[in-house]
Amino acid sequence: MKIGLIADPHSNLAALKAVLKDMPRVDRLICMGDLVGYAAEPNEVVELARAKRMQTVRGNHDHAAVTRDVQGFNPLAAQAALWTAEHLHKENLEYLSNLPTHLTLTCGGKRLYAVHGSPRDPLNEYIFPDIPNRVLAELFRDLDADIVMLGHSHMPMERVIFGKLVINPGGVGQPRDRDPRASYAILNLGKEVKASFHRVDYDVKLTAEKIETARLPSELATRLFLGW
Ligand code: ZN
């Protein structure tokens, strides 16, 4: 059983398409949230996610697009979130408003848990790759899962705590680990559980131009070239 893991497409259609094209055949496709926000193609990204029957949890940017509540967002993120709310078609807004805060499923005999941020703060808490074991332990000790799948940090991560695999596939639409290529992961659930991480080139210039044309803050375009 093979599962494709992605997170944080952030309205970046070129990046999402490149990832889906590069990905081997998978039995399931799970997205850890933030379909929208930052870039200029929220409708196209939501529609592609729906067409691919991606199982998606709600991210803080999906939530902001629906509620227009941008408390806690930096000014650039807030501006993009309100632009997104303005431009999303009704049926796509409705789709986002129905996304669950987390997902639990059993696949290949393993219990999987997907969330954007963390179990105790599904939308907003960041779990970065350098999180100390002590904090990871606190977060996941009591969680009833074998595999925990995260988003939000836009950074690839793989850790094991109490025998639980904690994995973040990295960011599709706005990677933040200084590598501008779109990121995803494949989870292999066989006798052994194995994750592999993949990076894909995409047309950054095209996405950047669309951000500029939409008159979204130009910093949101330039950062894509830097992977930050
Ligand atoms: Zn995000």
Coordinates of C-alpha atoms and ligand atoms in Angstrom, one line a residue:
M1 CA 0.0 0.0 0.0
K2 CA 1.4 3.3 -1.1
I3 CA 0.3 6.7 0.1
G4 CA 1.2 10.0 -1.5
L5 CA 1.7 12.8 1.1
I6 CA 1.6 16.5 0.3
A7 CA 1.1 19.7 2.3
D8 CA 0.7 23.4 1.7
P9 CA 0.0 23.8 -2.0
H10 CA -1.0 27.4 -1.3
S11 CA -2.7 28.2 -4.6
N12 CA 0.5 27.4 -6.5
L13 CA -1.0 25.4 -9.4
A14 CA 2.2 24.8 -11.4
A15 CA 3.9 23.3 -8.3
L16 CA 0.9 21.1 -7.5
K17 CA 0.7 19.8 -11.1
A18 CA 4.5 19.1 -11.2
V19 CA 4.2 17.1 -7.9
L20 CA 1.2 15.1 -9.1
K21 CA 3.0 14.4 -12.4
D22 CA 6.2 13.2 -10.7
M23 CA 4.5 11.0 -8.1
P24 CA 4.3 7.3 -8.7
R25 CA 0.9 5.6 -8.7
V26 CA -0.5 5.7 -5.1
D27 CA -3.5 4.0 -3.5
R28 CA -4.3 7.2 -1.6
L29 CA -3.4 10.9 -1.7
I30 CA -3.5 12.8 1.5
C31 CA -3.0 16.6 1.9
M32 CA -2.2 18.1 5.2
G33 CA -3.9 21.4 4.5
D34 CA -3.4 24.9 3.2
L35 CA -4.7 24.3 -0.3
V36 CA -5.0 28.1 -0.6
G37 CA -3.3 31.3 0.4
Y38 CA -0.2 33.2 -0.9
A39 CA -0.3 32.5 -4.6
A40 CA -2.9 33.4 -7.3
E41 CA -4.7 30.3 -8.3
P42 CA -6.9 29.2 -5.4
N43 CA -9.8 28.0 -7.5
E44 CA -7.6 25.9 -9.8
V45 CA -5.8 24.3 -6.9
V46 CA -9.0 23.4 -5.0
E47 CA -10.6 22.0 -8.1
L48 CA -7.5 19.9 -8.9
A49 CA -7.5 18.6 -5.3
R50 CA -11.1 17.7 -5.6
A51 CA -10.7 16.0 -9.0
K52 CA -7.8 13.9 -7.6
R53 CA -10.0 12.9 -4.6
M54 CA -7.3 14.1 -2.3
Q55 CA -8.1 13.6 1.3
T56 CA -7.4 17.0 2.8
V57 CA -7.4 18.5 6.3
R58 CA -8.0 22.1 7.0
G59 CA -5.1 24.5 7.2
N60 CA -4.9 27.9 8.8
H61 CA -5.0 29.6 5.4
D62 CA -8.0 27.5 4.3
H63 CA -9.7 28.5 7.5
A64 CA -8.9 32.2 7.0
A65 CA -10.2 32.1 3.4
V66 CA -13.6 30.9 4.8
T67 CA -13.8 33.0 7.9
R68 CA -11.8 36.1 6.8
D69 CA -10.3 36.0 10.3
V70 CA -6.7 36.8 9.8
Q71 CA -5.8 37.3 13.4
G72 CA -2.2 36.1 14.0
F73 CA -1.3 36.4 10.3
N74 CA 1.6 38.5 9.2
P75 CA 0.6 41.5 7.0
L76 CA 1.5 39.7 3.7
A77 CA -0.3 36.5 4.6
A78 CA -3.3 38.5 5.8
Q79 CA -3.5 40.4 2.5
A80 CA -3.2 37.2 0.5
A81 CA -5.9 35.5 2.7
L82 CA -8.4 38.3 2.2
W83 CA -7.6 38.3 -1.6
T84 CA -8.2 34.6 -1.6
A85 CA -11.5 34.9 0.2
E86 CA -12.6 37.5 -2.4
H87 CA -11.6 35.4 -5.4
L88 CA -12.8 31.9 -4.4
H89 CA -15.9 30.6 -6.1
K90 CA -18.8 29.8 -3.9
E91 CA -18.5 26.0 -4.3
N92 CA -14.8 26.0 -3.6
L93 CA -15.4 28.1 -0.4
E94 CA -18.0 25.6 0.6
Y95 CA -15.6 22.8 0.0
L96 CA -12.9 24.4 2.2
S97 CA -15.5 25.1 4.9
N98 CA -16.2 21.4 5.1
L99 CA -12.6 20.3 5.5
P100 CA -12.0 18.4 8.8
T101 CA -9.5 19.7 11.3
H102 CA -7.8 16.2 11.3
L103 CA -8.2 12.8 9.7
T104 CA -7.8 9.4 11.1
L105 CA -7.7 6.3 9.0
T106 CA -6.4 2.7 9.0
C107 CA -4.4 1.6 6.0
G108 CA -2.3 -1.5 5.6
G109 CA -3.0 -2.3 9.3
K110 CA -1.5 1.0 10.4
R111 CA -3.4 3.8 12.2
L112 CA -2.8 7.1 10.4
Y113 CA -3.4 10.6 11.8
A114 CA -3.2 13.7 9.6
V115 CA -3.3 17.3 10.8
H116 CA -2.1 20.6 9.6
G117 CA -0.4 21.9 12.8
S118 CA -0.5 19.7 15.8
P119 CA -3.0 17.5 17.6
R120 CA -3.5 20.1 20.4
D121 CA -3.7 23.1 18.0
P122 CA -4.7 21.7 14.6
L123 CA -4.5 24.9 12.7
N124 CA -1.7 27.0 14.2
E125 CA 1.0 25.1 16.1
Y126 CA 4.3 24.7 14.2
I127 CA 6.2 21.5 14.5
F128 CA 9.6 22.2 13.0
P129 CA 12.2 19.5 12.1
D130 CA 14.4 20.6 15.0
I131 CA 11.7 20.2 17.7
P132 CA 13.2 18.6 20.8
N133 CA 12.3 15.0 21.6
R134 CA 10.9 16.2 24.9
V135 CA 8.2 18.3 23.2
L136 CA 7.5 15.7 20.5
A137 CA 7.0 13.2 23.3
E138 CA 4.6 15.5 25.1
L139 CA 2.6 16.1 21.8
F140 CA 2.3 12.5 20.7
R141 CA 2.6 10.2 23.7
D142 CA -1.2 9.7 24.1
L143 CA -2.1 9.9 20.4
D144 CA -3.7 6.7 19.2
A145 CA -1.8 6.4 15.9
D146 CA 1.2 4.6 14.4
I147 CA 1.9 7.3 11.8
V148 CA 1.4 11.1 12.3
M149 CA 1.4 13.3 9.2
L150 CA 1.9 17.0 9.5
G151 CA 2.1 20.2 7.4
H152 CA 2.3 23.9 8.2
S153 CA 6.1 24.2 8.6
H154 CA 6.7 23.8 4.9
M155 CA 9.8 21.8 5.8
P156 CA 10.4 18.0 5.3
M157 CA 10.7 16.1 8.5
E158 CA 10.9 12.5 9.6
R159 CA 11.2 11.5 13.3
V160 CA 10.2 8.5 15.4
I161 CA 8.9 8.9 18.9
F162 CA 7.4 6.1 21.1
G163 CA 7.5 3.9 17.9
K164 CA 5.3 6.5 16.1
L165 CA 6.5 7.8 12.8
V166 CA 6.1 11.6 12.6
I167 CA 6.3 12.9 9.0
N168 CA 6.0 16.1 7.2
P169 CA 6.4 15.9 3.4
G170 CA 7.5 19.5 3.1
G171 CA 5.8 22.3 1.2
V172 CA 4.4 22.0 -2.3
G173 CA 3.6 25.6 -3.1
Q174 CA 6.0 27.5 -0.9
P175 CA 8.9 25.4 0.4
R176 CA 10.8 27.1 3.2
D177 CA 14.0 25.0 3.5
R178 CA 16.0 27.1 1.0
D179 CA 15.2 24.6 -1.7
P180 CA 12.7 26.2 -4.2
R181 CA 11.7 22.8 -5.6
A182 CA 8.2 21.5 -4.7
S183 CA 8.3 18.8 -2.0
Y184 CA 6.3 15.6 -1.4
A185 CA 6.7 12.2 0.3
I186 CA 5.6 8.6 -0.4
L187 CA 4.7 6.4 2.5
N188 CA 5.1 2.7 1.8
L189 CA 3.1 0.5 4.1
G190 CA 4.4 -3.0 3.7
K191 CA 6.0 -5.3 6.2
E192 CA 8.0 -2.3 7.1
V193 CA 6.9 1.3 7.1
K194 CA 9.1 3.4 4.9
A195 CA 8.9 7.0 3.8
S196 CA 10.8 8.6 0.9
F197 CA 11.1 12.3 0.2
H198 CA 11.0 13.8 -3.3
R199 CA 11.7 17.2 -4.8
V200 CA 10.4 18.5 -8.1
D201 CA 11.3 21.4 -10.3
Y202 CA 8.4 23.5 -11.5
D203 CA 7.9 26.7 -13.4
V204 CA 8.5 29.1 -10.5
K205 CA 8.6 32.1 -12.9
L206 CA 5.0 31.3 -14.1
T207 CA 3.7 31.2 -10.5
A208 CA 5.6 34.4 -9.7
E209 CA 4.2 36.2 -12.7
K210 CA 0.6 35.2 -11.8
I211 CA 1.2 36.6 -8.2
E212 CA 2.4 39.9 -9.7
T213 CA -0.5 40.1 -12.2
A214 CA -3.0 39.5 -9.4
R215 CA -1.4 42.4 -7.5
L216 CA -0.7 40.2 -4.6
P217 CA 2.4 41.4 -2.5
S218 CA 5.5 40.9 -4.7
E219 CA 7.4 39.4 -1.8
L220 CA 5.2 36.4 -2.2
A221 CA 6.6 36.0 -5.7
T222 CA 10.3 36.6 -5.0
R223 CA 10.4 34.2 -2.0
L224 CA 9.5 31.3 -4.2
F225 CA 12.8 31.6 -6.1
L226 CA 14.7 31.4 -2.8
G227 CA 12.7 28.5 -1.3
W228 CA 11.8 30.6 1.8
Ligands
ZN1 ZN 1.1 26.7 4.9

